[in-house]
Amino acid sequence: MKKQILMTILMAIVLSLTQINQSHAWPIPDTGQTQCYDNENEIPCPQPGEPFYGQDGNYLINEPSYTKLDAQGNDLPDDAYDWVMVRDNVTGLIWEIKTARNNVADYSNPNDADNRYTWYDSNPNTNGGYAGYYNDGQNTERYIQTLNSQQLGGFSDWRMPSLQELLSIVKASAYNPAIDTSFFMNTISDGFYWSSTSNVNELDHGRGVSFRYGYSQHSYKSNTYYVRAVRGYIYNTLEHWINNGDGTVTDTVTGLMWQQSTTEKSWSEALTFCKQLNLASYSDWRLPDKNELLSIVDFSKYHPSFETNIFDVPNSQWNMYFWSSTTLTYDLYHTFIFDFLYGSESGSYKSNQYNVRSVRGGQSYISEALFITSPAQASNWKIGSIMPIQMGYKKLFQAMSQSAFPEKVANQEPLKQLFLPQKTMAHLIGQSPAPSQLTVC
């Protein structure tokens, strides 16, 4: 089971210098992988200092959490038999649920699990330069229009998910289908589901996810595949990086801090390298899991598909493969890797030599341990606004930009560190005789 708790908690609460409204954050859901592996087999999750420590199964950061919703958008218990939508409690997105799976398509019912559509987007600002195939109206654009005209759940703002959004509901510990079927029922096990993302180097191709193994793939927009609609805040993927000037960058959308440089290692070497890394006075680095690694992909670019003005390019321009800490549960010899040359993902033998980019941030959850419930990871605050801090369900203190308002709370462990990209002042009152200072950096 996942046992590691981060001593330094990277919350990335960005205190904006301008008077703007609080913006949305995108905490990255955990992959759902809870077991640990060596190069060939499942093993008990290693402890600090042991081989293979620092892999996906050692951490539980932003544990996947879903809520079933009825036709009016009301919450339902987990064991509800009928539901029409699912809310992702980590990202806040609401997903359509498919019905009537019987191997017979019914295009009068946009929720029918068997319906297949061509990729089509008539908007030149969003179609990647190629609208796709109209297919006499049996296409993704008409599907969304029908869903909104029928106001599923009382909403008319349904849309196609981006590739990152669709990948966020993949469950790495499952396959065939690689999704939590207790919430996302009627998912076609070997089905390919369209996203709204075009393939940047082949404009007549659209991107999507094959839920057999949970990989992103691309296909001709004229082909017919399945679709699952989503609604919720559209996250801005531009101008969300802060170059900290010390070999690290902070993503203000996800709240993660990344190493700018890279090095080549085998998988086990990569795990050790990240855990032993001391960079910018931080020593809690780790190898990113699959979802974290995907968060830095820019699918609008290729060769490479990341921000080269933010991240260093590997020494070999043709080796753009990067390790994740996530093992393929259907093939334990392989680990998930991502090719940043063209923005594609696959699995690879753990003995191969690929690039490593360390990450830090988020809270690794342990039952009955100290855990901050508010503010949310990567939430943004204006200077001068009151920031309530809660651990568990108890308020510890309220902090402003230049002052602090401590409140005594019994039976709580002292907080070690809280990362803020901008300087501020905050103190924590624990049970010690003197207040423990909350380190801000």
PDB file of C-alpha atoms in Angstrom, residues 60 117 146 193 224-225 291 300 338 346 351 402:
ATOM      1  CA  LEU A  60      -1.209   8.249  -2.734  1.00  0.00           C
ATOM      2  CA  TYR A 117     -19.129   8.944 -34.305  1.00  0.00           C
ATOM      3  CA  THR A 146     -27.937  16.863 -29.268  1.00  0.00           C
ATOM      4  CA  TYR A 193     -12.925   7.148 -27.210  1.00  0.00           C
ATOM      5  CA  THR A 224     -16.055   6.103 -36.114  1.00  0.00           C
ATOM      6  CA  TYR A 225     -15.367   5.671 -32.408  1.00  0.00           C
ATOM      7  CA  ASN A 291      -0.551  11.249 -14.736  1.00  0.00           C
ATOM      8  CA  SER A 300      -0.086  21.442 -29.629  1.00  0.00           C
ATOM      9  CA  PHE A 338       6.182   8.974 -22.738  1.00  0.00           C
ATOM     10  CA  SER A 346       3.796   3.296 -24.492  1.00  0.00           C
ATOM     11  CA  SER A 351      16.301  -2.064 -18.076  1.00  0.00           C
ATOM     12  CA  GLN A 402       1.671  40.190   6.177  1.00  0.00           C
TER      13      GLN A 402
END
